[in-house]
């Protein structure tokens, strides 16, 4: 019999949290392993913490951590991974969009020797075409800029204890869970799942949230944008050298030089590339600034049923 930790981050999920815990229990109980739930309240403004306390009172295998404020899902996942103590950990959202009936398949894959089992999104039901288009655009750009597939990858995963121990060794402030788990390697498999509609409440992500999330992921995970900017510099260097040579040639042979259009185009082109380059560099400097401050990545102010750490 193995110990399975079930990690659920929750931000304003009072309405659905109990349902998720029950559904997970129902689907995993037949496997006969010991289940330990760890619920993270990411500084919710609703009754989420009270719900966690009630669940913990009723079920001794439920423990909880609460943050001093909203630190974001990445921080909630990190706190959970710091505190969980199972032989493997299952991570899922609190809104039933990660279907609990897939969990037994994940556990079976783990028992067959896989150390990381990724849930891969098949399709998203109940999303407007506009939102789907926007997320495709944002994530398509993100993929080009970082090599990460954020469109289909998800935080719905099973991680072996060894993977969790390695994840704890990352000391960066700006963690990007999905990317870093990919980066770790290990014996890995995927299980496709259909993203269900939210059980209750509403998504915490607006369009701007999506862009910010993708931007953070790219900046904290990849330096490709810096390389693209340097490549642009090379392209513009070659281009301007050619134009310069032609101007010299015209001046030498015909005693004339090209007029305004060339000058205007050059000014606009160089101006734009310079501004984009400054933008990219300053984004990275911003990230470095956040990293060097070495602030705590989350602050736990509440605990119930004594989770191991945090
Ligand atoms: N979440 C969190 N902190 C946040 C935002 C979200 O812990 O600041 C949790 C949320 O409660 C849920 C999961 O992360 O369990 C996914 O959030 P959501 O459903 O809003 O995202 P979506 O499914 O739309 O990507
Ligand atoms: Mg959701």
Coordinates of C-alpha atoms and ligand atoms in Angstrom, one line a residue:
X1 CA 0.0 0.0 0.0
X2 CA 1.4 3.4 -1.0
X3 CA 0.7 6.8 0.3
X4 CA -0.8 9.2 -2.3
X5 CA -0.8 12.9 -1.6
X6 CA -3.5 14.9 -3.3
X7 CA -2.6 18.5 -3.7
X8 CA -5.3 21.1 -4.5
X9 CA -4.7 24.8 -4.8
X10 CA -7.8 26.9 -4.1
X11 CA -8.5 30.6 -4.6
X12 CA -12.1 31.5 -3.8
X13 CA -13.3 27.9 -4.3
X14 CA -15.6 27.5 -1.2
X15 CA -18.4 26.4 -3.4
X16 CA -16.6 23.5 -5.1
X17 CA -13.8 22.3 -2.9
X18 CA -15.9 19.8 -0.9
X19 CA -17.2 18.2 -4.1
X20 CA -13.7 17.8 -5.5
X21 CA -12.4 16.1 -2.3
X22 CA -15.3 13.8 -2.3
X23 CA -15.0 12.9 -6.0
X24 CA -11.2 12.3 -5.7
X25 CA -11.9 10.0 -2.7
X26 CA -14.5 8.1 -4.6
X27 CA -12.3 7.4 -7.6
X28 CA -9.2 6.6 -5.7
X29 CA -10.6 4.6 -2.8
X30 CA -11.0 1.3 -4.8
X31 CA -7.2 1.3 -5.5
X32 CA -6.7 0.6 -1.7
X33 CA -3.9 3.1 -1.1
X34 CA -3.7 5.6 1.8
X35 CA -4.9 9.0 0.6
X36 CA -3.7 12.3 2.1
X37 CA -5.3 15.5 1.0
X38 CA -3.4 18.8 1.2
X39 CA -5.5 21.9 0.4
X40 CA -3.9 25.2 -0.1
X41 CA -5.9 28.4 0.5
X42 CA -4.2 31.0 -1.6
X43 CA -5.5 34.0 0.3
X44 CA -9.1 33.6 -0.7
X45 CA -11.6 36.3 0.0
X46 CA -14.5 33.9 0.4
X47 CA -15.2 31.0 2.8
X48 CA -12.5 28.7 1.4
X49 CA -10.5 28.5 4.6
X50 CA -13.7 27.7 6.7
X51 CA -14.5 24.9 4.2
X52 CA -11.0 23.5 4.5
X53 CA -11.3 23.5 8.3
X54 CA -14.7 21.8 8.2
X55 CA -13.3 19.1 5.8
X56 CA -10.2 18.6 8.1
X57 CA -12.5 18.2 11.1
X58 CA -14.5 15.5 9.4
X59 CA -11.7 13.7 7.7
X60 CA -8.4 13.3 9.5
X61 CA -6.7 12.7 6.1
X62 CA -7.4 16.3 5.1
X63 CA -4.9 18.9 6.0
X64 CA -4.7 22.5 4.9
X65 CA -2.4 25.6 4.6
X66 CA -3.6 29.1 4.3
X67 CA -1.5 32.1 2.9
X68 CA -1.5 35.6 4.3
X69 CA -2.7 36.9 0.9
X70 CA -3.2 35.8 -2.7
X71 CA 0.3 34.7 -3.9
X72 CA -0.9 33.0 -7.1
X73 CA -1.3 29.4 -8.2
X74 CA 2.4 28.8 -8.7
X75 CA 3.1 29.7 -5.1
X76 CA 0.2 27.5 -3.9
X77 CA 1.6 24.5 -5.8
X78 CA 5.1 25.2 -4.5
X79 CA 3.8 25.4 -0.9
X80 CA 1.9 22.1 -1.4
X81 CA 5.0 20.4 -2.9
X82 CA 7.1 21.6 0.0
X83 CA 4.6 20.2 2.5
X84 CA 3.4 16.9 1.0
X85 CA 4.9 13.6 2.2
X86 CA 3.3 10.9 0.0
X87 CA 5.1 8.3 -2.2
X88 CA 3.7 10.3 -5.1
X89 CA 1.6 13.4 -5.4
X90 CA -1.4 14.1 -7.5
X91 CA -2.1 17.7 -8.4
X92 CA -5.5 19.0 -9.6
X93 CA -7.6 22.1 -9.7
X94 CA -10.3 22.8 -7.2
X95 CA -13.0 23.3 -9.9
X96 CA -13.4 19.8 -11.3
X97 CA -11.9 20.9 -14.7
X98 CA -9.3 18.3 -14.1
X99 CA -11.6 15.2 -14.0
X100 CA -10.9 13.0 -11.0
X101 CA -11.9 9.8 -12.9
X102 CA -8.5 10.1 -14.7
X103 CA -6.6 9.8 -11.5
X104 CA -6.7 6.0 -11.2
X105 CA -5.1 5.9 -14.7
X106 CA -2.4 8.2 -13.5
X107 CA -1.7 6.0 -10.5
X108 CA -1.5 2.9 -12.6
X109 CA 1.0 4.6 -14.9
X110 CA 3.1 5.4 -11.8
X111 CA 2.9 1.8 -10.6
X112 CA 4.1 0.8 -14.1
X113 CA 7.3 2.8 -13.4
X114 CA 6.6 6.3 -14.7
X115 CA 7.7 9.1 -12.4
X116 CA 5.9 11.9 -14.1
X117 CA 2.4 11.6 -15.6
X118 CA 1.2 14.7 -17.5
X119 CA -2.4 15.4 -18.0
X120 CA -2.7 16.8 -21.6
X121 CA -5.8 18.9 -22.5
X122 CA -7.8 17.5 -25.4
X123 CA -10.4 20.3 -25.7
X124 CA -11.9 23.0 -23.6
X125 CA -15.7 22.9 -23.3
X126 CA -17.8 25.9 -22.6
X127 CA -15.3 28.5 -23.9
X128 CA -16.3 31.1 -26.3
X129 CA -14.7 31.1 -29.7
X130 CA -13.2 34.5 -28.9
X131 CA -11.5 33.2 -25.7
X132 CA -10.3 30.2 -27.6
X133 CA -8.8 32.4 -30.4
X134 CA -7.2 34.7 -27.8
X135 CA -5.6 31.8 -25.9
X136 CA -4.4 30.3 -29.1
X137 CA -2.8 33.6 -30.1
X138 CA -1.2 34.2 -26.7
X139 CA 0.0 30.6 -26.3
X140 CA 1.1 30.4 -30.0
X141 CA 3.3 33.5 -29.5
X142 CA 4.6 32.1 -26.2
X143 CA 5.5 28.8 -27.9
X144 CA 7.6 30.6 -30.5
X145 CA 9.3 32.7 -27.9
X146 CA 10.1 30.0 -25.4
X147 CA 9.5 26.6 -26.9
X148 CA 6.9 25.8 -24.2
X149 CA 3.6 24.3 -25.2
X150 CA 1.2 26.1 -22.8
X151 CA -1.9 25.5 -24.9
X152 CA -2.2 21.7 -24.2
X153 CA 0.0 21.2 -21.2
X154 CA -1.7 21.5 -17.8
X155 CA -0.9 21.4 -14.1
X156 CA -2.9 18.2 -13.8
X157 CA -0.1 15.8 -13.0
X158 CA 1.2 13.0 -11.0
X159 CA 4.7 13.3 -9.6
X160 CA 6.8 10.7 -7.9
X161 CA 8.4 11.5 -4.6
X162 CA 11.8 11.8 -6.2
X163 CA 10.6 14.4 -8.6
X164 CA 9.1 16.4 -5.8
X165 CA 12.4 16.3 -3.9
X166 CA 14.2 17.6 -7.0
X167 CA 11.5 20.3 -7.5
X168 CA 12.2 21.6 -4.0
X169 CA 15.8 22.2 -5.0
X170 CA 14.8 25.0 -7.4
X171 CA 15.5 28.2 -5.5
X172 CA 14.2 30.7 -8.1
X173 CA 11.5 33.2 -7.0
X174 CA 9.7 33.0 -10.3
X175 CA 8.7 29.4 -10.8
X176 CA 6.9 28.1 -13.8
X177 CA 5.7 24.7 -12.7
X178 CA 4.8 23.1 -16.0
X179 CA 8.0 24.2 -17.7
X180 CA 10.3 23.2 -14.9
X181 CA 8.7 19.7 -14.5
X182 CA 9.3 19.2 -18.2
X183 CA 12.9 20.4 -17.8
X184 CA 13.5 17.9 -15.0
X185 CA 13.3 14.9 -17.3
X186 CA 12.6 11.5 -15.6
X187 CA 10.5 8.7 -17.0
X188 CA 7.5 10.5 -18.3
X189 CA 4.2 9.7 -19.9
X190 CA 1.0 11.6 -20.8
X191 CA -2.7 11.0 -20.4
X192 CA -5.1 13.0 -22.4
X193 CA -8.2 14.4 -20.8
X194 CA -11.2 16.6 -21.7
X195 CA -11.3 19.9 -19.8
X196 CA -14.7 19.9 -18.1
X197 CA -16.7 23.0 -17.3
X198 CA -16.1 24.7 -14.0
X199 CA -18.1 23.0 -11.2
X200 CA -18.7 26.3 -9.4
X201 CA -17.4 29.8 -9.2
X202 CA -15.6 31.5 -12.0
X203 CA -12.2 31.4 -13.5
X204 CA -9.7 33.8 -12.0
X205 CA -8.1 34.5 -15.4
X206 CA -9.2 37.4 -17.6
X207 CA -7.6 38.0 -20.9
X208 CA -5.0 40.3 -19.4
X209 CA -4.2 37.6 -16.8
X210 CA -3.6 35.1 -19.6
X211 CA -1.1 37.5 -21.3
X212 CA 0.7 38.2 -18.0
X213 CA 0.8 34.5 -17.3
X214 CA 2.4 33.7 -20.7
X215 CA 4.8 36.6 -20.4
X216 CA 5.9 35.6 -16.9
X217 CA 6.3 32.0 -18.1
X218 CA 8.5 33.1 -21.0
X219 CA 10.6 35.5 -19.0
X220 CA 11.2 33.1 -16.1
X221 CA 11.8 30.1 -18.3
X222 CA 13.5 31.1 -21.5
X223 CA 16.1 33.6 -22.8
X224 CA 15.0 33.1 -26.4
X225 CA 13.5 36.7 -26.7
X226 CA 17.0 38.1 -25.9
X227 CA 18.5 35.9 -28.6
X228 CA 15.8 37.0 -31.1
X229 CA 16.6 40.6 -30.4
X230 CA 20.3 39.9 -31.0
X231 CA 19.4 38.2 -34.3
X232 CA 17.4 41.3 -35.3
X233 CA 20.5 43.4 -34.5
X234 CA 22.5 41.3 -36.9
X235 CA 19.8 41.5 -39.7
X236 CA 19.7 45.3 -39.3
X237 CA 23.4 45.6 -39.2
X238 CA 23.7 43.8 -42.6
X239 CA 20.8 45.7 -44.1
X240 CA 22.2 49.1 -43.1
X241 CA 25.7 48.2 -44.3
X242 CA 24.3 47.3 -47.7
X243 CA 22.3 50.5 -47.9
X244 CA 25.4 52.4 -46.8
X245 CA 27.5 50.8 -49.5
X246 CA 24.9 51.6 -52.1
X247 CA 24.8 55.2 -51.0
X248 CA 28.5 55.5 -51.2
X249 CA 28.6 53.9 -54.6
X250 CA 25.8 56.3 -55.9
X251 CA 27.7 59.2 -54.5
X252 CA 31.0 58.1 -56.1
X253 CA 29.6 57.1 -59.5
X254 CA 26.7 59.5 -60.1
X255 CA 27.6 62.2 -57.6
X256 CA 24.2 61.7 -56.0
X257 CA 22.6 60.1 -52.9
X258 CA 19.2 58.6 -52.3
X259 CA 16.6 61.0 -50.8
X260 CA 14.2 61.1 -47.9
X261 CA 12.4 57.8 -48.2
X262 CA 15.5 55.8 -47.4
X263 CA 16.4 58.1 -44.5
X264 CA 12.9 57.9 -43.1
X265 CA 12.7 54.1 -43.4
X266 CA 16.0 53.7 -41.7
X267 CA 15.1 56.0 -38.8
X268 CA 11.7 54.2 -38.3
X269 CA 13.3 50.7 -38.6
X270 CA 16.1 51.4 -36.3
X271 CA 13.9 53.2 -33.8
X272 CA 11.5 50.4 -33.6
X273 CA 14.1 47.7 -33.2
X274 CA 15.9 49.7 -30.6
X275 CA 12.7 50.3 -28.6
X276 CA 11.8 46.6 -28.8
X277 CA 15.3 45.6 -27.7
X278 CA 15.2 48.0 -24.7
X279 CA 11.7 46.6 -23.8
X280 CA 12.9 43.0 -23.8
X281 CA 16.1 43.8 -21.9
X282 CA 14.1 45.8 -19.3
X283 CA 11.7 43.0 -18.8
X284 CA 14.5 40.7 -18.0
X285 CA 16.2 43.2 -15.7
X286 CA 12.8 43.4 -13.9
X287 CA 12.9 39.7 -13.4
X288 CA 16.5 39.7 -12.2
X289 CA 15.5 42.5 -9.7
X290 CA 12.7 40.3 -8.3
X291 CA 15.0 37.3 -8.1
X292 CA 17.9 39.1 -6.3
X293 CA 15.6 40.4 -3.5
X294 CA 15.2 36.8 -2.4
X295 CA 11.9 37.4 -0.8
X296 CA 9.9 34.5 0.6
X297 CA 7.8 32.9 -2.2
X298 CA 4.7 32.5 0.0
X299 CA 3.7 33.2 3.6
X300 CA 1.7 30.6 5.5
X301 CA -0.4 32.0 8.3
X302 CA -2.8 29.2 8.9
X303 CA -2.5 25.4 9.2
X304 CA -4.9 22.7 10.0
X305 CA -4.2 19.0 10.8
X306 CA -0.5 19.6 10.8
X307 CA 0.8 19.5 7.3
X308 CA 4.5 18.5 7.4
X309 CA 6.1 21.8 6.6
X310 CA 5.3 25.3 5.2
Ligands
LIG1 N1 -5.8 29.3 -8.2 C1 -5.0 29.7 -7.1 N2 -4.5 31.0 -7.0 C2 -4.8 31.9 -7.9 C3 -5.7 31.6 -9.0 C4 -6.1 30.3 -9.1 O1 -4.6 28.8 -6.3 O2 -4.4 33.1 -7.7 C5 -6.3 28.0 -8.3 C6 -7.8 27.9 -8.5 O3 -8.5 27.9 -7.2 C7 -8.0 26.6 -9.2 C8 -6.7 26.5 -10.1 O4 -5.8 27.4 -9.4 O5 -8.0 25.5 -8.3 C9 -7.0 26.9 -11.5 O6 -7.6 28.2 -11.5 P1 -8.7 28.6 -12.6 O7 -9.7 27.6 -12.6 O8 -9.1 30.0 -12.2 O9 -7.9 28.6 -13.9 P2 -8.3 28.0 -15.3 O10 -8.9 26.7 -15.1 O11 -9.3 29.0 -15.9 O12 -7.0 28.0 -16.1
LIG2 MG1 -10.3 26.1 -13.8

